[in-house]
Backbone as ProteinMPNN parsed JSONL, in Angstrom:
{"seq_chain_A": "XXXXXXXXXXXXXXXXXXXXXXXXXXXXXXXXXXXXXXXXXXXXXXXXXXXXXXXXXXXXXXXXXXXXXXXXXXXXXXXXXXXXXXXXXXXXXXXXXXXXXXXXXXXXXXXXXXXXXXXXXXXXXXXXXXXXXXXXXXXXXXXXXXXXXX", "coords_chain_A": {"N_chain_A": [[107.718, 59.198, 124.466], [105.237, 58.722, 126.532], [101.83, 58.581, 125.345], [99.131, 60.57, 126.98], [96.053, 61.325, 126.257], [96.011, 60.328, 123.728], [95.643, 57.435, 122.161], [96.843, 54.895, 120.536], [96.266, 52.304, 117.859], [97.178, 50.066, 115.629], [97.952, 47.196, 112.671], [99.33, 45.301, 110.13], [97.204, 43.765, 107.787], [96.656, 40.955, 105.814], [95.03, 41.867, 103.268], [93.78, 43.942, 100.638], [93.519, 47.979, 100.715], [91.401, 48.987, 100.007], [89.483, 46.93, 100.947], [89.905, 46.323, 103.428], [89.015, 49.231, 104.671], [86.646, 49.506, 104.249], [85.151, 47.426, 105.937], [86.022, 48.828, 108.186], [84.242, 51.387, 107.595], [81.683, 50.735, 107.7], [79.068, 50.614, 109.514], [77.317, 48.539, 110.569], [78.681, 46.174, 109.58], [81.2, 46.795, 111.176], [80.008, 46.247, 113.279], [80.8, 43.724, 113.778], [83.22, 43.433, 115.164], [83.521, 45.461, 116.791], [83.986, 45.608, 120.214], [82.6, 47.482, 122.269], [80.292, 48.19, 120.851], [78.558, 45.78, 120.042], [77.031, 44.142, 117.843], [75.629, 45.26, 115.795], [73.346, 47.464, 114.311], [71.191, 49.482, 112.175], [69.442, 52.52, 112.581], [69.336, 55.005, 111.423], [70.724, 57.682, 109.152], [73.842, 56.76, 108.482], [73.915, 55.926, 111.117], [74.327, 54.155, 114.054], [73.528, 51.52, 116.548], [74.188, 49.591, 119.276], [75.373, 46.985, 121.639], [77.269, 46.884, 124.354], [80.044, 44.724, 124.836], [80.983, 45.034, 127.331], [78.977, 46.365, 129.345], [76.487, 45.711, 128.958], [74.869, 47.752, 127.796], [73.212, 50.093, 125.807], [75.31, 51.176, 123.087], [75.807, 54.144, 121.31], [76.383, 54.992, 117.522], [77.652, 56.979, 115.286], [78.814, 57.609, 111.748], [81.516, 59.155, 110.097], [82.804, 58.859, 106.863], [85.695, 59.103, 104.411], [85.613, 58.037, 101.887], [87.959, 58.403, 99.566], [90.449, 58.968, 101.057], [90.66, 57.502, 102.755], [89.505, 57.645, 105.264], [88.132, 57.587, 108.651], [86.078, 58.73, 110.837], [84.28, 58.182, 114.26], [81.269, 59.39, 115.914], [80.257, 58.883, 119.32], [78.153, 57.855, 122.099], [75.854, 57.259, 124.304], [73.018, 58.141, 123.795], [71.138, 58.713, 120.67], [71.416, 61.764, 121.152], [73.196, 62.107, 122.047], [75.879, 61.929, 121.142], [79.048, 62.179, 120.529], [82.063, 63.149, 118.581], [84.759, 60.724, 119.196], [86.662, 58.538, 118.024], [88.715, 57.799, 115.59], [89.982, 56.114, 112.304], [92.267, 54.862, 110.188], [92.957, 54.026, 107.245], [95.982, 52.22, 105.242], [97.068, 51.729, 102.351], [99.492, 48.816, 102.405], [101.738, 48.964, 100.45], [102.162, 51.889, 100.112], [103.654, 52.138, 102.9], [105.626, 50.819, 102.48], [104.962, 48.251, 102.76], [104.359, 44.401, 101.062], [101.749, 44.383, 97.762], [98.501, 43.914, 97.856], [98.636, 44.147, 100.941], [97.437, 45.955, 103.843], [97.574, 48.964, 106.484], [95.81, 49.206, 109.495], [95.209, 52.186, 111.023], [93.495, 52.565, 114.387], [92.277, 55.203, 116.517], [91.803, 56.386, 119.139], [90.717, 59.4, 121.664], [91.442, 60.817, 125.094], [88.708, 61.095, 126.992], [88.325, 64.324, 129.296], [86.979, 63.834, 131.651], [87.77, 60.72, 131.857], [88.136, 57.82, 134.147], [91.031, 56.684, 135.008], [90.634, 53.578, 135.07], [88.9, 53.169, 133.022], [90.026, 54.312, 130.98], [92.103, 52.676, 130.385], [90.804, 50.32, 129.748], [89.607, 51.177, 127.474], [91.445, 51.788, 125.629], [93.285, 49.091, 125.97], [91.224, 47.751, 124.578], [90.973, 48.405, 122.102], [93.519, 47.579, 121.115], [92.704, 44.457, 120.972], [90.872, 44.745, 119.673], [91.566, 44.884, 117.217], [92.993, 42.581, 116.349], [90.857, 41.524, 115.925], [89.828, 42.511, 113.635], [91.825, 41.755, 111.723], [91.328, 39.048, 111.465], [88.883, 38.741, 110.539], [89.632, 39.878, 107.988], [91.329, 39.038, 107.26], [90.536, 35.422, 106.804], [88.041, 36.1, 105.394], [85.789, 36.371, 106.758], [84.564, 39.075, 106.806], [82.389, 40.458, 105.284], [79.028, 40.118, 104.3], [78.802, 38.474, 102.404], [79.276, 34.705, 101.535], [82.42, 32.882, 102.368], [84.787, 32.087, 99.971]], "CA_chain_A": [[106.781, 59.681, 125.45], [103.547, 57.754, 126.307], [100.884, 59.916, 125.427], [98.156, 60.775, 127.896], [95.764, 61.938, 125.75], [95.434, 59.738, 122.513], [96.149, 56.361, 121.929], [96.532, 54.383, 118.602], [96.247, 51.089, 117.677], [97.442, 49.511, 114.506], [97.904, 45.834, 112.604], [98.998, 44.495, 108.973], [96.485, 42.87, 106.758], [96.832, 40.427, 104.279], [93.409, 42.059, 102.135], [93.929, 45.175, 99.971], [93.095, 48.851, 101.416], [89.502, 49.517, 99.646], [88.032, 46.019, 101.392], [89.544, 46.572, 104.94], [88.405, 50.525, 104.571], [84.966, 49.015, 103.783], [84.875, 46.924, 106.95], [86.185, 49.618, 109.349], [83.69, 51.718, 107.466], [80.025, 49.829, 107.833], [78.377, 50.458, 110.551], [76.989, 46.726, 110.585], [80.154, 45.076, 110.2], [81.578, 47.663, 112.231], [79.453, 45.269, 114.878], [81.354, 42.347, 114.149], [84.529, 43.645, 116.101], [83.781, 46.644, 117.736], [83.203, 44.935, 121.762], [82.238, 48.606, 122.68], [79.151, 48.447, 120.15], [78.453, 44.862, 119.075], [75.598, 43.324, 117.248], [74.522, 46.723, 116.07], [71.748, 47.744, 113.96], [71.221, 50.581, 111.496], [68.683, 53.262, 113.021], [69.601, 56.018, 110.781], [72.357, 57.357, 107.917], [75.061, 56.73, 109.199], [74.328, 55.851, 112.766], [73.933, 52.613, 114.318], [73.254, 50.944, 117.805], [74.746, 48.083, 119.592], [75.739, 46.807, 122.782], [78.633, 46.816, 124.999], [80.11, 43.719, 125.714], [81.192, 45.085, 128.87], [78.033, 46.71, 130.603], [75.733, 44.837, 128.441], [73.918, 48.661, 127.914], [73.284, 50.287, 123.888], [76.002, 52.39, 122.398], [74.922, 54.92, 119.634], [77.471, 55.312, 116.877], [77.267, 57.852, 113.969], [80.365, 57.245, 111.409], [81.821, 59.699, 108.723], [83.894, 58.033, 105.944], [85.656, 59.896, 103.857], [86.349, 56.64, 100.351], [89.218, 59.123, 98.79], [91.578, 59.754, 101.993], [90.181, 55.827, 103.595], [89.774, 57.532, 106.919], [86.741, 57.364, 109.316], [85.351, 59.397, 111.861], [83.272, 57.535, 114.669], [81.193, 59.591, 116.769], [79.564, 57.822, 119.625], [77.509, 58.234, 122.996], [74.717, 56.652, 125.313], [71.94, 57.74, 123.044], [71.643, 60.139, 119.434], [71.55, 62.992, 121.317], [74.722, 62.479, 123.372], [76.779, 61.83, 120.234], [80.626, 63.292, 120.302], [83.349, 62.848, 118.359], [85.443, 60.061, 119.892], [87.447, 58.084, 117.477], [89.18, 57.726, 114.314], [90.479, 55.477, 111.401], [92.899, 55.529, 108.93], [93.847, 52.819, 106.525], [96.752, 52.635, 104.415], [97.605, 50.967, 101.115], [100.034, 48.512, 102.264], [102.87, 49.603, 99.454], [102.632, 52.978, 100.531], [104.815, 51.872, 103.995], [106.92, 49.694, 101.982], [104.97, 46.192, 102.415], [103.346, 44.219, 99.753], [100.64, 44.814, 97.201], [97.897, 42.779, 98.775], [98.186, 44.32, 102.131], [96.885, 47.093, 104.062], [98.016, 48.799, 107.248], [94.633, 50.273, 109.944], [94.859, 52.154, 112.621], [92.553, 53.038, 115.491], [92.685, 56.28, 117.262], [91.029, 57.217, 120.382], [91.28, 60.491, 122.33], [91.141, 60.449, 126.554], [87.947, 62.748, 127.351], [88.892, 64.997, 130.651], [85.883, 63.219, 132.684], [87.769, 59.115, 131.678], [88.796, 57.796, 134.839], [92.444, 55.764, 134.372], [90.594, 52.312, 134.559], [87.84, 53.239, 131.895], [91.228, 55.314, 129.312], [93.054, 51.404, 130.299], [90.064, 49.6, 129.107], [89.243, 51.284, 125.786], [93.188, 51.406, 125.084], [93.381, 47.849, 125.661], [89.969, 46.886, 123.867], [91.553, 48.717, 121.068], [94.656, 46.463, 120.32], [92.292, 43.671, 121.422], [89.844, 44.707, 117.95], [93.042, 44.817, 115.711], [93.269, 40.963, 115.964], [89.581, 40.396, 115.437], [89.913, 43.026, 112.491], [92.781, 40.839, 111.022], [90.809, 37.693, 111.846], [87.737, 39.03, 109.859], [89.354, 40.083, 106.988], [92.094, 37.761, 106.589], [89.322, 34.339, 106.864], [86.996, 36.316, 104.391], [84.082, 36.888, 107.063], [84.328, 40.372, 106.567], [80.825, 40.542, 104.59], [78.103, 39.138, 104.48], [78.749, 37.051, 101.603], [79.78, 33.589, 102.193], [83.576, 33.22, 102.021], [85.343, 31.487, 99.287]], "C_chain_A": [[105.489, 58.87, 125.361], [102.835, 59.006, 126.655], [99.529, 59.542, 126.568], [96.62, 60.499, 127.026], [95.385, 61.274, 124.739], [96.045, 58.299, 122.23], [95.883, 55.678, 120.619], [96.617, 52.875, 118.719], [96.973, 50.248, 116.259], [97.916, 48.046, 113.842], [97.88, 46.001, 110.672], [98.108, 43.72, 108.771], [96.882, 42.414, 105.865], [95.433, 40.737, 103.546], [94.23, 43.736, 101.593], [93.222, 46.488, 100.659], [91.869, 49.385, 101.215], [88.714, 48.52, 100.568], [88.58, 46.416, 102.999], [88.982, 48.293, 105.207], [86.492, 50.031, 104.936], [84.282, 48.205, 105.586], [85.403, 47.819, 108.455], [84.78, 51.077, 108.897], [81.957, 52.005, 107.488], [79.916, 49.925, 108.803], [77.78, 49.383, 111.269], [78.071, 45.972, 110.556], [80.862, 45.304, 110.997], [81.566, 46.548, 113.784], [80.307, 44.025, 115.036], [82.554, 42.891, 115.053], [84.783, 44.812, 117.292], [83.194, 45.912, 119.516], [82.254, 46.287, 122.472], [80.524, 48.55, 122.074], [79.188, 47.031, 119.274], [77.017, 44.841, 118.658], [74.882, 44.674, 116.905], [73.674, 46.398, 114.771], [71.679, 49.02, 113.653], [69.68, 51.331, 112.077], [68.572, 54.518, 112.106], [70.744, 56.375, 109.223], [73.136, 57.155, 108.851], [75.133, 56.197, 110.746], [73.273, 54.404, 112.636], [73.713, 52.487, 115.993], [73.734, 49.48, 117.894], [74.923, 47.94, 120.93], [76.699, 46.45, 123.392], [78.839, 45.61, 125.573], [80.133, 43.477, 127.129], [80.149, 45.592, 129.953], [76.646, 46.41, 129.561], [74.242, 46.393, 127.551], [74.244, 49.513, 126.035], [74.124, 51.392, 124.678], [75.627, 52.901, 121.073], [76.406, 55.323, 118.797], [77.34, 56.199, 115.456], [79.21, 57.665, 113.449], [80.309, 58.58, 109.93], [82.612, 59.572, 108.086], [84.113, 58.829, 104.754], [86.393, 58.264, 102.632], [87.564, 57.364, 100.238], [90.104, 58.717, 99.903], [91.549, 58.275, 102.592], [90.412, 56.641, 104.933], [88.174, 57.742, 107.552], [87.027, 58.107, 110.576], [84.386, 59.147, 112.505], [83.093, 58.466, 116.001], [80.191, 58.623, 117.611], [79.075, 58.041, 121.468], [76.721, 57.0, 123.0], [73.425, 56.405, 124.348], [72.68, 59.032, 121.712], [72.171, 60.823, 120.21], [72.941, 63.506, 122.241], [76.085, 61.609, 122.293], [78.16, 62.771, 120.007], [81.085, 62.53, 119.53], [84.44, 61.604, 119.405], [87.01, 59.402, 119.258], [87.741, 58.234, 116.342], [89.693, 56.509, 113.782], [91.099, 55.618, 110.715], [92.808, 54.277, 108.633], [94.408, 53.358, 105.561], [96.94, 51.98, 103.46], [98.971, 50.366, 101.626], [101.849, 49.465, 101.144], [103.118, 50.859, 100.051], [103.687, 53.053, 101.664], [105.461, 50.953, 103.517], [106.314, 48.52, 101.847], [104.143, 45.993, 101.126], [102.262, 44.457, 99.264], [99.779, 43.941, 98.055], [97.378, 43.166, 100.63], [97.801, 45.561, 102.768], [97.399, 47.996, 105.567], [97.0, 49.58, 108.018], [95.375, 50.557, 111.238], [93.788, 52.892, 113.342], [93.075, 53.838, 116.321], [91.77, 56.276, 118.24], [91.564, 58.538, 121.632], [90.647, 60.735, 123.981], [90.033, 61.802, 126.336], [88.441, 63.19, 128.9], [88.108, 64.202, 131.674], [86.125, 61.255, 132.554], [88.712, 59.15, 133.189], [89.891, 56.686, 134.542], [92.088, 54.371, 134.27], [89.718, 52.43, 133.261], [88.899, 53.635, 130.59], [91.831, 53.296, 129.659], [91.871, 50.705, 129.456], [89.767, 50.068, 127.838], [90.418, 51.198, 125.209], [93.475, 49.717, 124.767], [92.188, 47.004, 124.961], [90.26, 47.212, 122.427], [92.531, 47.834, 120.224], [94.009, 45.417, 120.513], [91.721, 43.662, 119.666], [90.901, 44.512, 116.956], [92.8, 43.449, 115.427], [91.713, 40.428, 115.861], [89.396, 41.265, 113.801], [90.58, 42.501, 111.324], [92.013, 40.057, 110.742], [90.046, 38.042, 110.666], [88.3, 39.131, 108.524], [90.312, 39.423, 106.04], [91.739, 35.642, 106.171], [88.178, 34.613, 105.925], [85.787, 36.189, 105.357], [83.83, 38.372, 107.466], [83.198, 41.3, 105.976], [80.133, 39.796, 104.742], [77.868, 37.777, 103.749], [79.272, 35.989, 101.95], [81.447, 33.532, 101.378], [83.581, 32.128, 101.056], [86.02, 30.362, 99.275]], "O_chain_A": [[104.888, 58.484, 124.358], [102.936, 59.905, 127.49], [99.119, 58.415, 126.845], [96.09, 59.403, 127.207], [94.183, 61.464, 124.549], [97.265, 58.332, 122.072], [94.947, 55.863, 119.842], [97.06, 52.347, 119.739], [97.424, 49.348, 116.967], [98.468, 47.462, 114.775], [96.987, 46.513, 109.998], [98.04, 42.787, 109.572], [97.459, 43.063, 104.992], [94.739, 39.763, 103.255], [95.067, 44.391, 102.214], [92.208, 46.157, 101.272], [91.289, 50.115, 102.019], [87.608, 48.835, 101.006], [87.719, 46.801, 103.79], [88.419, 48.377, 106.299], [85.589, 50.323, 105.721], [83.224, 48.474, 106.154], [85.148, 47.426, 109.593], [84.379, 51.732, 109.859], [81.276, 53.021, 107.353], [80.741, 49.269, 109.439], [77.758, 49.352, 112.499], [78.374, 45.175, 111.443], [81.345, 44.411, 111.693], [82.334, 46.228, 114.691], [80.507, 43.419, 116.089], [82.466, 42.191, 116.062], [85.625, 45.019, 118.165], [81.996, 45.818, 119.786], [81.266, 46.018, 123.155], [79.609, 48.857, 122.838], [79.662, 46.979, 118.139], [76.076, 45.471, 119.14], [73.888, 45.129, 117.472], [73.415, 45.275, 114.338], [71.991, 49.849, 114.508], [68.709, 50.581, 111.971], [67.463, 55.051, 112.15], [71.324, 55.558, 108.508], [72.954, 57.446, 110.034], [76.161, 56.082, 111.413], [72.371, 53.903, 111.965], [73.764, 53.54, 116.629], [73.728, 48.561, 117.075], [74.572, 48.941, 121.555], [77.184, 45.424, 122.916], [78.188, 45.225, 126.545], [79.733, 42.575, 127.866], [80.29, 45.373, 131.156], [75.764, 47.263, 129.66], [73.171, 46.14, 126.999], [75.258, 49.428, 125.343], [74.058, 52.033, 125.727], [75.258, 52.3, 120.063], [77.358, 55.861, 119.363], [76.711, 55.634, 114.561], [80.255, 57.612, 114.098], [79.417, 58.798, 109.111], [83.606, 60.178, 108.487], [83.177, 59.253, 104.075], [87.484, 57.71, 102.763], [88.433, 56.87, 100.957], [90.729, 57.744, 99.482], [92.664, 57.887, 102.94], [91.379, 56.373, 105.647], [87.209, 58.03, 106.843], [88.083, 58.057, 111.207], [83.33, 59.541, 112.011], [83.932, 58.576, 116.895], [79.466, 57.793, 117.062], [80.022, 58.503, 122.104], [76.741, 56.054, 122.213], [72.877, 55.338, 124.07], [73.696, 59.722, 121.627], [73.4, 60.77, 120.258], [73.42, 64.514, 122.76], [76.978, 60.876, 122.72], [78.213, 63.849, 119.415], [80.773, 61.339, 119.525], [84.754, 62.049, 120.509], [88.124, 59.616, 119.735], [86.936, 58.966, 115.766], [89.937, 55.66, 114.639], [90.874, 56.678, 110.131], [92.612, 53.409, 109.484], [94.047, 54.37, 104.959], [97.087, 50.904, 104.041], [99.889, 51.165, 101.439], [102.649, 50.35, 101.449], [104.236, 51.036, 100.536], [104.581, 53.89, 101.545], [105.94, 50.145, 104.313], [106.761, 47.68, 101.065], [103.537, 46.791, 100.411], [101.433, 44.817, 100.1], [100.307, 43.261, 98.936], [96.422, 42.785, 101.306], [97.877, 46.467, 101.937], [97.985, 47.029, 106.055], [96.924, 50.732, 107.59], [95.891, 49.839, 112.096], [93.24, 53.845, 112.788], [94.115, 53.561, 116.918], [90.641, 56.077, 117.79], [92.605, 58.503, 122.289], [89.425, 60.832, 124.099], [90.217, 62.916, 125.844], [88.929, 62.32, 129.622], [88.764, 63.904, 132.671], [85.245, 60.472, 132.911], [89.59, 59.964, 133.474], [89.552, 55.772, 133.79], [92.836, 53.676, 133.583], [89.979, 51.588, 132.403], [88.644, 53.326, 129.426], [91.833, 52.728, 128.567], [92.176, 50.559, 128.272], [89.662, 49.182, 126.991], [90.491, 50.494, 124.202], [93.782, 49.217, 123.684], [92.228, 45.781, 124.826], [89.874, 46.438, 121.552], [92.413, 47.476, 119.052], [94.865, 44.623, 120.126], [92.029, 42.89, 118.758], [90.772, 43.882, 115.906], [92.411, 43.126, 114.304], [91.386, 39.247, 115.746], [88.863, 40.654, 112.874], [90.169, 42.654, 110.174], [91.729, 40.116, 109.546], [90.552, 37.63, 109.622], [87.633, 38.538, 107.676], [90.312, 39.251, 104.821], [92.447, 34.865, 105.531], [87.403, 33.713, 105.602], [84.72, 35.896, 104.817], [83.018, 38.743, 108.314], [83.093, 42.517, 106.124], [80.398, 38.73, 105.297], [77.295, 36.718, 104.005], [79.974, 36.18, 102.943], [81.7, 33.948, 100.248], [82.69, 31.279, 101.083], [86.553, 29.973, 98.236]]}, "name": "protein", "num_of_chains": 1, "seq": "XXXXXXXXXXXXXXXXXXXXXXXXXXXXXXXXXXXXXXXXXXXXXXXXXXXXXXXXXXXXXXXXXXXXXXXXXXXXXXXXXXXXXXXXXXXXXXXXXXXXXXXXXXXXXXXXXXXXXXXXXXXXXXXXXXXXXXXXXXXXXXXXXXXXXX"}
């Protein structure tokens, strides 16, 4: 069944599940891949600002990461005060689905709000599997931090 309602995303890594956790977790690196909220900028705990590649206008993002479980909770709106719930994260320890030590497996959740019209639910669906391969990119090249890669 294709769901209405929630769409997922997901993508092997070659990096271990604490460093891609870490980079779906940061609010600042967050910026490197998210097109929805790039180039952001810490304003608060947890919440950041950035700008939409696509209508060039700030998105506000508040994130809650839980280290133990590696899953993330990104809420996100216009400004603070119009902050919902929107998306999710998981990552997995590679091994745990059978593949090698070394790798990791994320995925990206998003849930349709009642007020998305079918080109706006197509565009975050497809901007979704779009971030997977810059999520790979990032953390399989080592520019996943700030430090300089190896």
């Amino acid at each position: 069944m294709i769901d209405s309602h929630c769409h997922s995303s997901s993508i092997r890594v070659q990096a271990d599940a604490q460093r891609a956790f870490v980079l779906m977790a940061d609010g600042e690196r967050q910026g490197k891949w998210a097109l929805g909220s790039w180039k952001r900028r810490t304003v608060g705990p947890q919440t950041f600002v950035g700008e939409s590649v696509f209508t060039g206008v700030e998105t506000w993002v508040r994130i809650h990461a839980d280290p133990v479980a590696l899953t993330i909770n990104y809420e996100v709106g216009g400004n603070e005060h119009g902050l919902r719930f929107r998306n999710a994260a998981r990552v997995f320890d590679g091994p745990v689905l059978g593949h090698p030590p070394g790798t990791a497996v994320i995925t990206l959740f998003t849930w349709r709000l009642a007020t998305q019209s079918d080109d706006a639910w197509a565009q975050i669906c497809s901007t979704h599997e779009t971030e997977m391969f810059l999520i790979r990119a990032l953390l399989e090249s080592g520019r996943d931090s700030d430090a300089p890669s190896a």
